[in-house]
Tab-separated table of N, CA and C and ligand atoms in Angstrom:
chain	number	residue	atom	x	y	z
A	1	UNK	N	-247.436	127.531	-91.475
A	1	UNK	CA	-247.786	128.859	-91.971
A	1	UNK	C	-246.926	129.910	-91.278
A	2	UNK	N	-246.844	131.083	-91.866
A	2	UNK	CA	-246.136	132.202	-91.238
A	2	UNK	C	-246.978	132.720	-90.063
A	3	UNK	N	-246.325	132.830	-88.888
A	3	UNK	CA	-247.056	133.286	-87.694
A	3	UNK	C	-247.704	134.654	-87.932
A	4	UNK	N	-247.049	135.477	-88.752
A	4	UNK	CA	-247.560	136.840	-88.959
A	4	UNK	C	-248.963	136.811	-89.594
A	5	UNK	N	-249.234	135.820	-90.414
A	5	UNK	CA	-250.567	135.727	-91.047
A	5	UNK	C	-251.664	135.561	-89.988
A	6	UNK	N	-251.350	134.797	-88.944
A	6	UNK	CA	-252.315	134.565	-87.871
A	6	UNK	C	-252.428	135.817	-87.001
A	7	UNK	N	-251.265	136.453	-86.763
A	7	UNK	CA	-251.218	137.638	-85.913
A	7	UNK	C	-252.025	138.787	-86.529
A	8	UNK	N	-251.832	139.010	-87.808
A	8	UNK	CA	-252.538	140.089	-88.506
A	8	UNK	C	-254.048	139.910	-88.344
A	9	UNK	N	-254.472	138.679	-88.401
A	9	UNK	CA	-255.905	138.390	-88.366
A	9	UNK	C	-256.515	138.504	-86.964
A	10	UNK	N	-255.805	137.961	-85.962
A	10	UNK	CA	-256.425	137.837	-84.645
A	10	UNK	C	-255.999	138.905	-83.636
A	11	UNK	N	-254.968	139.730	-83.970
A	11	UNK	CA	-254.635	140.866	-83.100
A	11	UNK	C	-255.862	141.764	-82.998
A	12	UNK	N	-256.133	142.271	-81.810
A	12	UNK	CA	-257.320	143.127	-81.605
A	12	UNK	C	-258.588	142.383	-81.997
A	13	UNK	N	-258.573	141.083	-81.821
A	13	UNK	CA	-259.696	140.242	-82.264
A	13	UNK	C	-260.945	140.436	-81.438
A	14	UNK	N	-261.934	139.697	-81.788
A	14	UNK	CA	-263.272	139.864	-81.232
A	14	UNK	C	-263.626	138.626	-80.415
A	15	UNK	N	-264.141	138.842	-79.214
A	15	UNK	CA	-264.587	137.713	-78.391
A	15	UNK	C	-266.084	137.814	-78.147
A	16	UNK	N	-266.775	136.728	-78.353
A	16	UNK	CA	-268.217	136.689	-78.085
A	16	UNK	C	-268.508	135.554	-77.126
A	17	UNK	N	-269.667	135.623	-76.479
A	17	UNK	CA	-270.002	134.557	-75.532
A	17	UNK	C	-271.487	134.242	-75.658
A	18	UNK	N	-271.805	132.969	-75.584
A	18	UNK	CA	-273.219	132.568	-75.614
A	18	UNK	C	-273.466	131.592	-74.478
A	19	UNK	N	-274.549	131.866	-73.737
A	19	UNK	CA	-274.956	130.920	-72.697
A	19	UNK	C	-276.194	130.201	-73.207
A	20	UNK	N	-276.139	128.889	-73.207
A	20	UNK	CA	-277.253	128.087	-73.730
A	20	UNK	C	-277.957	127.380	-72.579
A	21	UNK	N	-279.289	127.491	-72.589
A	21	UNK	CA	-280.090	126.790	-71.582
A	21	UNK	C	-281.094	125.899	-72.313
A	22	UNK	N	-281.021	124.621	-72.056
A	22	UNK	CA	-281.918	123.662	-72.699
A	22	UNK	C	-282.803	123.048	-71.620
A	23	UNK	N	-284.067	123.438	-71.560
A	23	UNK	CA	-284.944	122.859	-70.523
A	23	UNK	C	-285.212	121.385	-70.830
A	24	UNK	N	-285.622	120.609	-69.824
A	24	UNK	CA	-285.997	119.227	-70.109
A	24	UNK	C	-287.160	119.214	-71.095
A	25	UNK	N	-287.217	118.183	-71.904
A	25	UNK	CA	-288.246	118.137	-72.955
A	25	UNK	C	-288.970	116.799	-72.844
A	26	UNK	N	-290.304	116.806	-72.749
A	26	UNK	CA	-291.033	115.545	-72.563
A	26	UNK	C	-290.889	114.588	-73.748
A	27	UNK	N	-290.665	115.139	-74.951
A	27	UNK	CA	-290.507	114.267	-76.129
A	27	UNK	C	-289.219	114.618	-76.867
A	28	UNK	N	-288.076	114.273	-76.262
A	28	UNK	CA	-286.797	114.721	-76.826
A	28	UNK	C	-286.540	114.202	-78.241
A	29	UNK	N	-287.159	113.063	-78.586
A	29	UNK	CA	-286.902	112.509	-79.919
A	29	UNK	C	-287.557	113.364	-81.017
A	30	UNK	N	-288.476	114.249	-80.604
A	30	UNK	CA	-289.147	115.112	-81.583
A	30	UNK	C	-288.547	116.519	-81.610
A	31	UNK	N	-287.529	116.737	-80.788
A	31	UNK	CA	-286.995	118.101	-80.651
A	31	UNK	C	-285.478	118.099	-80.798
A	32	UNK	N	-284.928	119.295	-80.981
A	32	UNK	CA	-283.471	119.442	-81.003
A	32	UNK	C	-283.134	120.678	-80.176
A	33	UNK	N	-282.037	120.643	-79.420
A	33	UNK	CA	-281.639	121.805	-78.627
A	33	UNK	C	-281.048	122.879	-79.513
A	34	UNK	N	-280.065	122.492	-80.303
A	34	UNK	CA	-279.404	123.417	-81.234
A	34	UNK	C	-279.101	122.630	-82.505
A	35	UNK	N	-279.630	123.141	-83.618
A	35	UNK	CA	-279.470	122.481	-84.918
A	35	UNK	C	-278.017	122.212	-85.266
A	36	UNK	N	-277.813	121.225	-86.077
A	36	UNK	CA	-276.483	120.912	-86.581
A	36	UNK	C	-275.831	122.143	-87.231
A	37	UNK	N	-274.592	122.428	-86.837
A	37	UNK	CA	-273.886	123.585	-87.392
A	37	UNK	C	-272.393	123.429	-87.127
A	38	UNK	N	-271.602	124.252	-87.795
A	38	UNK	CA	-270.220	124.471	-87.350
A	38	UNK	C	-270.166	125.927	-86.909
A	39	UNK	N	-269.295	126.240	-85.950
A	39	UNK	CA	-269.229	127.615	-85.459
A	39	UNK	C	-268.556	128.479	-86.524
A	40	UNK	N	-269.106	129.656	-86.760
A	40	UNK	CA	-268.597	130.520	-87.829
A	40	UNK	C	-267.244	131.139	-87.488
A	41	UNK	N	-266.822	130.998	-86.248
A	41	UNK	CA	-265.692	131.759	-85.703
A	41	UNK	C	-264.340	131.089	-85.974
A	42	UNK	N	-263.269	131.623	-85.340
A	42	UNK	CA	-261.970	130.966	-85.433
A	42	UNK	C	-261.931	129.730	-84.538
A	43	UNK	N	-262.051	129.988	-83.239
A	43	UNK	CA	-261.962	128.911	-82.261
A	43	UNK	C	-263.075	129.088	-81.224
A	44	UNK	N	-263.627	127.984	-80.746
A	44	UNK	CA	-264.635	128.028	-79.676
A	44	UNK	C	-264.100	127.293	-78.461
A	45	UNK	N	-264.281	127.875	-77.291
A	45	UNK	CA	-263.985	127.168	-76.042
A	45	UNK	C	-265.306	127.042	-75.297
A	46	UNK	N	-265.675	125.809	-75.009
A	46	UNK	CA	-267.017	125.525	-74.497
A	46	UNK	C	-266.947	124.807	-73.156
A	47	UNK	N	-267.797	125.249	-72.239
A	47	UNK	CA	-267.919	124.565	-70.949
A	47	UNK	C	-269.304	123.928	-70.870
A	48	UNK	N	-269.350	122.633	-70.586
A	48	UNK	CA	-270.636	121.950	-70.377
A	48	UNK	C	-270.939	122.080	-68.879
A	49	UNK	N	-271.658	123.168	-68.545
A	49	UNK	CA	-271.701	123.671	-67.171
A	49	UNK	C	-272.141	122.632	-66.140
A	50	UNK	N	-273.323	122.034	-66.355
A	50	UNK	CA	-273.805	121.093	-65.328
A	50	UNK	C	-273.529	119.634	-65.720
A	51	UNK	N	-272.586	119.476	-66.640
A	51	UNK	CA	-272.071	118.142	-66.989
A	51	UNK	C	-273.168	117.163	-67.406
A	52	UNK	N	-274.167	117.716	-68.111
A	52	UNK	CA	-275.204	116.863	-68.714
A	52	UNK	C	-274.770	116.523	-70.129
A	53	UNK	N	-275.020	115.304	-70.550
A	53	UNK	CA	-274.740	114.951	-71.941
A	53	UNK	C	-275.720	115.638	-72.879
A	54	UNK	N	-275.336	115.819	-74.110
A	54	UNK	CA	-276.220	116.441	-75.098
A	54	UNK	C	-275.459	116.908	-76.323
A	55	UNK	N	-274.192	117.305	-76.109
A	55	UNK	CA	-273.384	117.746	-77.250
A	55	UNK	C	-272.955	116.528	-78.071
A	56	UNK	N	-273.092	116.649	-79.389
A	56	UNK	CA	-272.649	115.578	-80.292
A	56	UNK	C	-271.863	116.184	-81.444
A	57	UNK	N	-270.845	115.475	-81.916
A	57	UNK	CA	-270.137	115.900	-83.129
A	57	UNK	C	-270.415	114.890	-84.231
A	58	UNK	N	-270.335	115.377	-85.481
A	58	UNK	CA	-270.589	114.479	-86.608
A	58	UNK	C	-269.271	114.076	-87.247
A	59	UNK	N	-269.033	112.779	-87.255
A	59	UNK	CA	-267.814	112.263	-87.862
A	59	UNK	C	-268.198	111.165	-88.831
A	60	UNK	N	-267.783	111.314	-90.083
A	60	UNK	CA	-268.141	110.355	-91.145
A	60	UNK	C	-269.639	110.050	-91.149
A	61	UNK	N	-270.436	111.098	-90.970
A	61	UNK	CA	-271.886	110.935	-91.057
A	61	UNK	C	-272.543	110.377	-89.802
A	62	UNK	N	-271.746	110.079	-88.771
A	62	UNK	CA	-272.315	109.482	-87.549
A	62	UNK	C	-272.220	110.484	-86.401
A	63	UNK	N	-273.293	110.593	-85.612
A	63	UNK	CA	-273.298	111.509	-84.465
A	63	UNK	C	-272.656	110.836	-83.253
A	64	UNK	N	-271.636	111.476	-82.712
A	64	UNK	CA	-270.886	110.914	-81.580
A	64	UNK	C	-271.032	111.829	-80.369
A	65	UNK	N	-271.483	111.284	-79.213
A	65	UNK	CA	-271.623	112.117	-78.019
A	65	UNK	C	-270.267	112.583	-77.483
A	66	UNK	N	-270.234	113.834	-77.010
A	66	UNK	CA	-269.027	114.360	-76.358
A	66	UNK	C	-269.324	114.358	-74.868
A	67	UNK	N	-268.861	113.354	-74.176
A	67	UNK	CA	-269.169	113.214	-72.750
A	67	UNK	C	-268.468	114.325	-71.964
A	68	UNK	N	-269.214	115.017	-71.103
A	68	UNK	CA	-268.581	116.076	-70.317
A	68	UNK	C	-267.499	115.495	-69.402
A	69	UNK	N	-266.356	116.152	-69.362
A	69	UNK	CA	-265.275	115.778	-68.446
A	69	UNK	C	-265.235	116.840	-67.354
A	70	UNK	N	-265.082	116.404	-66.108
A	70	UNK	CA	-265.097	117.347	-64.993
A	70	UNK	C	-263.988	118.390	-65.151
A	71	UNK	N	-264.329	119.650	-64.992
A	71	UNK	CA	-263.366	120.758	-65.074
A	71	UNK	C	-262.633	120.839	-66.408
A	72	UNK	N	-263.253	120.380	-67.480
A	72	UNK	CA	-262.577	120.421	-68.782
A	72	UNK	C	-263.387	121.246	-69.778
A	73	UNK	N	-262.685	121.929	-70.640
A	73	UNK	CA	-263.317	122.652	-71.736
A	73	UNK	C	-263.310	121.788	-72.991
A	74	UNK	N	-264.271	122.048	-73.871
A	74	UNK	CA	-264.243	121.484	-75.224
A	74	UNK	C	-263.726	122.599	-76.129
A	75	UNK	N	-262.746	122.297	-76.981
A	75	UNK	CA	-262.225	123.298	-77.914
A	75	UNK	C	-262.592	122.871	-79.328
A	76	UNK	N	-263.335	123.738	-80.019
A	76	UNK	CA	-263.819	123.434	-81.377
A	76	UNK	C	-263.132	124.306	-82.409
A	77	UNK	N	-262.744	123.717	-83.505
A	77	UNK	CA	-262.264	124.505	-84.644
A	77	UNK	C	-263.477	125.055	-85.388
A	78	UNK	N	-263.441	126.365	-85.667
A	78	UNK	CA	-264.556	127.004	-86.367
A	78	UNK	C	-264.246	127.218	-87.847
A	79	UNK	N	-265.249	127.715	-88.562
A	79	UNK	CA	-265.134	127.889	-90.018
A	79	UNK	C	-264.005	128.851	-90.399
A	80	UNK	N	-263.765	129.890	-89.582
A	80	UNK	CA	-262.717	130.847	-89.954
A	80	UNK	C	-261.355	130.160	-89.959
A	81	UNK	N	-261.112	129.251	-89.014
A	81	UNK	CA	-259.824	128.522	-89.057
A	81	UNK	C	-259.755	127.612	-90.278
A	82	UNK	N	-260.880	127.054	-90.664
A	82	UNK	CA	-260.877	126.235	-91.896
A	82	UNK	C	-260.506	127.101	-93.108
A	83	UNK	N	-261.085	128.307	-93.149
A	83	UNK	CA	-260.829	129.206	-94.286
A	83	UNK	C	-259.374	129.681	-94.266
A	84	UNK	N	-258.901	130.137	-93.084
A	84	UNK	CA	-257.558	130.709	-92.981
A	84	UNK	C	-256.482	129.657	-93.272
A	85	UNK	N	-256.714	128.424	-92.829
A	85	UNK	CA	-255.716	127.374	-93.089
A	85	UNK	C	-255.925	126.735	-94.462
A	86	UNK	N	-256.828	127.307	-95.256
A	86	UNK	CA	-257.097	126.790	-96.603
A	86	UNK	C	-257.439	125.302	-96.547
A	87	UNK	N	-258.266	124.971	-95.537
A	87	UNK	CA	-258.805	123.607	-95.378
A	87	UNK	C	-257.818	122.585	-94.810
A	88	UNK	N	-256.674	123.059	-94.280
A	88	UNK	CA	-255.777	122.095	-93.616
A	88	UNK	C	-256.435	121.679	-92.291
A	89	UNK	N	-257.003	122.651	-91.574
A	89	UNK	CA	-257.856	122.342	-90.422
A	89	UNK	C	-259.304	122.393	-90.898
A	90	UNK	N	-260.136	121.499	-90.408
A	90	UNK	CA	-261.556	121.480	-90.769
A	90	UNK	C	-262.396	121.828	-89.555
A	91	UNK	N	-263.402	122.663	-89.764
A	91	UNK	CA	-264.304	122.969	-88.642
A	91	UNK	C	-265.148	121.728	-88.346
A	92	UNK	N	-265.618	121.665	-87.114
A	92	UNK	CA	-266.320	120.456	-86.680
A	92	UNK	C	-267.829	120.701	-86.635
A	93	UNK	N	-268.570	119.811	-87.292
A	93	UNK	CA	-270.034	119.919	-87.272
A	93	UNK	C	-270.539	119.329	-85.957
A	94	UNK	N	-271.433	120.057	-85.291
A	94	UNK	CA	-271.952	119.588	-84.009
A	94	UNK	C	-273.388	120.046	-83.803
A	95	UNK	N	-274.031	119.480	-82.789
A	95	UNK	CA	-275.405	119.858	-82.435
A	95	UNK	C	-275.618	119.568	-80.957
A	96	UNK	N	-276.694	120.104	-80.407
A	96	UNK	CA	-277.021	119.801	-79.007
A	96	UNK	C	-278.413	119.171	-78.956
A	97	UNK	N	-278.492	118.011	-78.322
A	97	UNK	CA	-279.777	117.345	-78.156
A	97	UNK	C	-280.355	117.713	-76.779
A	98	UNK	N	-281.627	117.385	-76.587
A	98	UNK	CA	-282.267	117.617	-75.286
A	98	UNK	C	-282.678	116.260	-74.705
A	99	UNK	N	-283.050	116.260	-73.445
A	99	UNK	CA	-283.482	115.012	-72.814
A	99	UNK	C	-284.640	115.305	-71.872
A	100	UNK	N	-285.329	114.234	-71.450
A	100	UNK	CA	-286.539	114.427	-70.642
A	100	UNK	C	-286.224	114.493	-69.143
A	101	UNK	N	-284.978	114.228	-68.774
A	101	UNK	CA	-284.627	114.101	-67.360
A	101	UNK	C	-284.319	115.444	-66.691
A	102	UNK	N	-283.416	116.183	-67.357
A	102	UNK	CA	-282.815	117.304	-66.643
A	102	UNK	C	-282.446	118.411	-67.627
A	103	UNK	N	-282.458	119.642	-67.125
A	103	UNK	CA	-281.995	120.763	-67.950
A	103	UNK	C	-280.508	120.600	-68.269
A	104	UNK	N	-280.075	121.355	-69.267
A	104	UNK	CA	-278.647	121.321	-69.612
A	104	UNK	C	-278.197	122.754	-69.855
A	105	UNK	N	-276.987	123.082	-69.383
A	105	UNK	CA	-276.447	124.425	-69.597
A	105	UNK	C	-275.052	124.341	-70.178
A	106	UNK	N	-274.774	125.230	-71.119
A	106	UNK	CA	-273.409	125.320	-71.651
A	106	UNK	C	-273.055	126.790	-71.869
A	107	UNK	N	-271.772	127.063	-71.783
A	107	UNK	CA	-271.282	128.423	-72.069
A	107	UNK	C	-270.209	128.299	-73.142
A	108	UNK	N	-270.444	128.991	-74.251
A	108	UNK	CA	-269.481	128.951	-75.353
A	108	UNK	C	-268.821	130.320	-75.482
A	109	UNK	N	-267.501	130.322	-75.632
A	109	UNK	CA	-266.763	131.569	-75.860
A	109	UNK	C	-266.138	131.473	-77.247
A	110	UNK	N	-266.378	132.481	-78.051
A	110	UNK	CA	-265.999	132.431	-79.468
A	110	UNK	C	-264.892	133.444	-79.767
A	111	UNK	N	-263.860	133.019	-80.453
A	111	UNK	CA	-262.732	133.895	-80.784
A	111	UNK	C	-262.656	134.111	-82.283
A	112	UNK	N	-262.647	135.383	-82.668
A	112	UNK	CA	-262.697	135.734	-84.092
A	112	UNK	C	-261.763	136.893	-84.386
A	113	UNK	N	-261.488	137.118	-85.676
A	113	UNK	CA	-260.703	138.300	-86.060
A	113	UNK	C	-261.482	139.580	-85.774
A	114	UNK	N	-260.766	140.688	-85.798
A	114	UNK	CA	-261.457	141.974	-85.616
A	114	UNK	C	-262.460	142.165	-86.759
A	115	UNK	N	-263.544	142.895	-86.443
A	115	UNK	CA	-264.649	142.980	-87.394
A	115	UNK	C	-264.349	143.913	-88.564
A	116	UNK	N	-263.383	144.830	-88.405
A	116	UNK	CA	-263.171	145.813	-89.475
A	116	UNK	C	-262.082	145.397	-90.478
A	117	UNK	N	-261.635	144.167	-90.403
A	117	UNK	CA	-260.659	143.691	-91.389
A	117	UNK	C	-261.310	142.740	-92.382
A	118	UNK	N	-260.490	142.115	-93.204
A	118	UNK	CA	-261.043	141.045	-94.030
A	118	UNK	C	-260.231	139.770	-93.819
A	119	UNK	N	-260.748	138.692	-94.335
A	119	UNK	CA	-260.060	137.414	-94.108
A	119	UNK	C	-260.254	136.481	-95.299
A	120	UNK	N	-259.324	135.545	-95.389
A	120	UNK	CA	-259.341	134.546	-96.457
A	120	UNK	C	-258.192	133.610	-96.163
A	121	UNK	N	-257.898	132.676	-97.061
A	121	UNK	CA	-256.780	131.775	-96.827
A	121	UNK	C	-255.484	132.550	-96.575
A	122	UNK	N	-254.679	132.126	-95.579
A	122	UNK	CA	-253.431	132.811	-95.236
A	122	UNK	C	-252.510	132.823	-96.453
A	123	UNK	N	-251.945	133.996	-96.807
A	123	UNK	CA	-251.076	134.066	-97.991
A	123	UNK	C	-249.981	133.002	-97.974
A	124	UNK	N	-249.414	132.697	-96.764
A	124	UNK	CA	-248.316	131.728	-96.726
A	124	UNK	C	-248.790	130.288	-96.965
A	125	UNK	N	-250.090	130.078	-97.017
A	125	UNK	CA	-250.598	128.718	-97.264
A	125	UNK	C	-251.176	128.553	-98.670
A	126	UNK	N	-251.122	129.626	-99.448
A	126	UNK	CA	-251.617	129.541	-100.830
A	126	UNK	C	-250.424	129.363	-101.752
A	127	UNK	N	-250.414	128.273	-102.494
A	127	UNK	CA	-249.268	127.940	-103.355
A	127	UNK	C	-249.800	127.472	-104.702
A	128	UNK	N	-248.942	127.522	-105.743
A	128	UNK	CA	-249.436	127.060	-107.052
A	128	UNK	C	-250.019	125.643	-106.966
A	129	UNK	N	-249.375	124.770	-106.161
A	129	UNK	CA	-249.891	123.393	-106.090
A	129	UNK	C	-251.084	123.271	-105.129
A	130	UNK	N	-251.354	124.337	-104.373
A	130	UNK	CA	-252.544	124.329	-103.499
A	130	UNK	C	-253.172	125.730	-103.521
A	131	UNK	N	-253.902	126.017	-104.592
A	131	UNK	CA	-254.484	127.359	-104.721
A	131	UNK	C	-255.545	127.629	-103.649
A	132	UNK	N	-255.899	128.920	-103.504
A	132	UNK	CA	-256.914	129.294	-102.507
A	132	UNK	C	-258.224	128.557	-102.782
A	133	UNK	N	-258.791	127.978	-101.729
A	133	UNK	CA	-260.061	127.246	-101.862
A	133	UNK	C	-261.255	128.129	-101.479
A	134	UNK	N	-260.961	129.286	-100.819
A	134	UNK	CA	-262.043	130.165	-100.345
A	134	UNK	C	-261.807	131.593	-100.819
A	135	UNK	N	-262.926	132.348	-100.945
A	135	UNK	CA	-262.817	133.756	-101.320
A	135	UNK	C	-262.335	134.583	-100.122
A	136	UNK	N	-261.861	135.799	-100.423
A	136	UNK	CA	-261.600	136.779	-99.355
A	136	UNK	C	-262.886	137.556	-99.126
A	137	UNK	N	-263.143	137.868	-97.858
A	137	UNK	CA	-264.388	138.587	-97.539
A	137	UNK	C	-264.149	139.440	-96.293
A	138	UNK	N	-264.835	140.565	-96.201
A	138	UNK	CA	-264.768	141.400	-95.004
A	138	UNK	C	-265.363	140.626	-93.826
A	139	UNK	N	-264.730	140.734	-92.656
A	139	UNK	CA	-265.185	139.942	-91.507
A	139	UNK	C	-266.619	140.341	-91.109
A	140	UNK	N	-266.926	141.632	-91.151
A	140	UNK	CA	-268.279	142.082	-90.781
A	140	UNK	C	-269.312	141.509	-91.764
A	141	UNK	N	-268.997	141.561	-93.065
A	141	UNK	CA	-269.925	141.005	-94.063
A	141	UNK	C	-270.080	139.498	-93.889
A	142	UNK	N	-268.973	138.862	-93.543
A	142	UNK	CA	-269.007	137.413	-93.322
A	142	UNK	C	-269.998	137.070	-92.203
A	143	UNK	N	-269.918	137.795	-91.081
A	143	UNK	CA	-270.815	137.490	-89.960
A	143	UNK	C	-272.259	137.889	-90.276
A	144	UNK	N	-272.426	139.003	-91.021
A	144	UNK	CA	-273.780	139.400	-91.409
A	144	UNK	C	-274.431	138.265	-92.207
A	145	UNK	N	-273.659	137.709	-93.140
A	145	UNK	CA	-274.159	136.595	-93.958
A	145	UNK	C	-274.498	135.384	-93.104
A	146	UNK	N	-273.629	135.097	-92.147
A	146	UNK	CA	-273.848	133.917	-91.298
A	146	UNK	C	-275.132	134.060	-90.493
A	147	UNK	N	-275.319	135.244	-89.876
A	147	UNK	CA	-276.468	135.403	-88.993
A	147	UNK	C	-277.777	135.608	-89.765
A	148	UNK	N	-277.705	135.807	-91.072
A	148	UNK	CA	-278.942	135.949	-91.842
A	148	UNK	C	-279.395	134.609	-92.426
A	149	UNK	N	-278.673	133.548	-92.106
A	149	UNK	CA	-279.057	132.225	-92.619
A	149	UNK	C	-279.517	131.333	-91.476
A	150	UNK	N	-280.196	130.244	-91.853
A	150	UNK	CA	-280.514	129.248	-90.822
A	150	UNK	C	-279.241	128.454	-90.516
A	151	UNK	N	-279.199	127.845	-89.323
A	151	UNK	CA	-278.085	126.959	-88.976
A	151	UNK	C	-278.308	125.647	-89.716
A	152	UNK	N	-277.398	125.302	-90.616
A	152	UNK	CA	-277.587	124.030	-91.336
A	152	UNK	C	-276.224	123.452	-91.681
A	153	UNK	N	-275.738	122.581	-90.808
A	153	UNK	CA	-274.480	121.874	-91.044
A	153	UNK	C	-273.359	122.839	-91.375
A	154	UNK	N	-272.586	122.505	-92.408
A	154	UNK	CA	-271.461	123.345	-92.792
A	154	UNK	C	-271.802	124.151	-94.044
A	155	UNK	N	-273.097	124.498	-94.199
A	155	UNK	CA	-273.526	125.146	-95.444
A	155	UNK	C	-272.872	126.517	-95.648
A	156	UNK	N	-272.561	127.223	-94.556
A	156	UNK	CA	-272.012	128.578	-94.759
A	156	UNK	C	-270.551	128.526	-95.201
A	157	UNK	N	-269.758	127.682	-94.595
A	157	UNK	CA	-268.358	127.593	-95.036
A	157	UNK	C	-268.323	127.082	-96.482
A	158	UNK	N	-269.266	126.228	-96.828
A	158	UNK	CA	-269.334	125.753	-98.215
A	158	UNK	C	-269.653	126.913	-99.174
A	159	UNK	N	-270.474	127.857	-98.699
A	159	UNK	CA	-270.828	129.011	-99.541
A	159	UNK	C	-269.628	129.933	-99.761
A	160	UNK	N	-268.591	129.821	-98.943
A	160	UNK	CA	-267.385	130.658	-99.066
A	160	UNK	C	-266.385	130.068	-100.065
A	161	UNK	N	-266.667	128.881	-100.579
A	161	UNK	CA	-265.714	128.244	-101.492
A	161	UNK	C	-265.688	128.951	-102.842
A	162	UNK	N	-264.513	128.954	-103.463
A	162	UNK	CA	-264.375	129.541	-104.805
A	162	UNK	C	-264.985	128.565	-105.803
B	201	LIG	O1	-274.644	123.373	-75.892
B	201	LIG	C1	-273.623	122.915	-76.431
B	201	LIG	O2	-272.938	122.025	-75.921
B	201	LIG	C2	-273.211	123.422	-77.780
B	201	LIG	C3	-273.438	124.898	-77.973
B	201	LIG	C4	-272.984	125.362	-79.323
B	201	LIG	O3	-272.676	124.591	-80.194
B	201	LIG	C5	-272.919	126.809	-79.602
B	201	LIG	O4	-273.314	127.611	-78.740
B	201	LIG	O5	-272.462	127.158	-80.709
B	202	LIG	FE1	-271.644	125.574	-81.805
């Protein structure tokens, strides 16, 4: 893709941060820490603070644990990168489970375009043989829509499809 398409979108971009605390749960099989979702953002950088297992990604319908690595971040592709790359990159569906042994902490940092612009598939990636797969939408409206829905797999990026 043309670098300028990425620059236009992420210059003066928006950074958010979420700290997650999952207390131990006596019946973890009946509970979930964080429902299955993909991050609505461009890119996520995540630290599994106390190196407890719990994060899982979904690949071909199977949940796979992401074992914490000492001093390592997890980098997730979010829905905005899926939209901007016109589905060349796919956002990753993930969830956090709980356990009965020990609390778990994670810190996620989210990188997104500036809120006062709009976004859609990068012009340099839209071609007659590969037309746009997603609508263009204002970034603020996009996030408003995301936060007004329940977290459910990749349902929001699917709602952005043409
Ligand atoms: O706790 C985790 O490892 C995942 C957190 C997460 O997916 C999020 O905050 O979006
Ligand atoms: Fe997430």
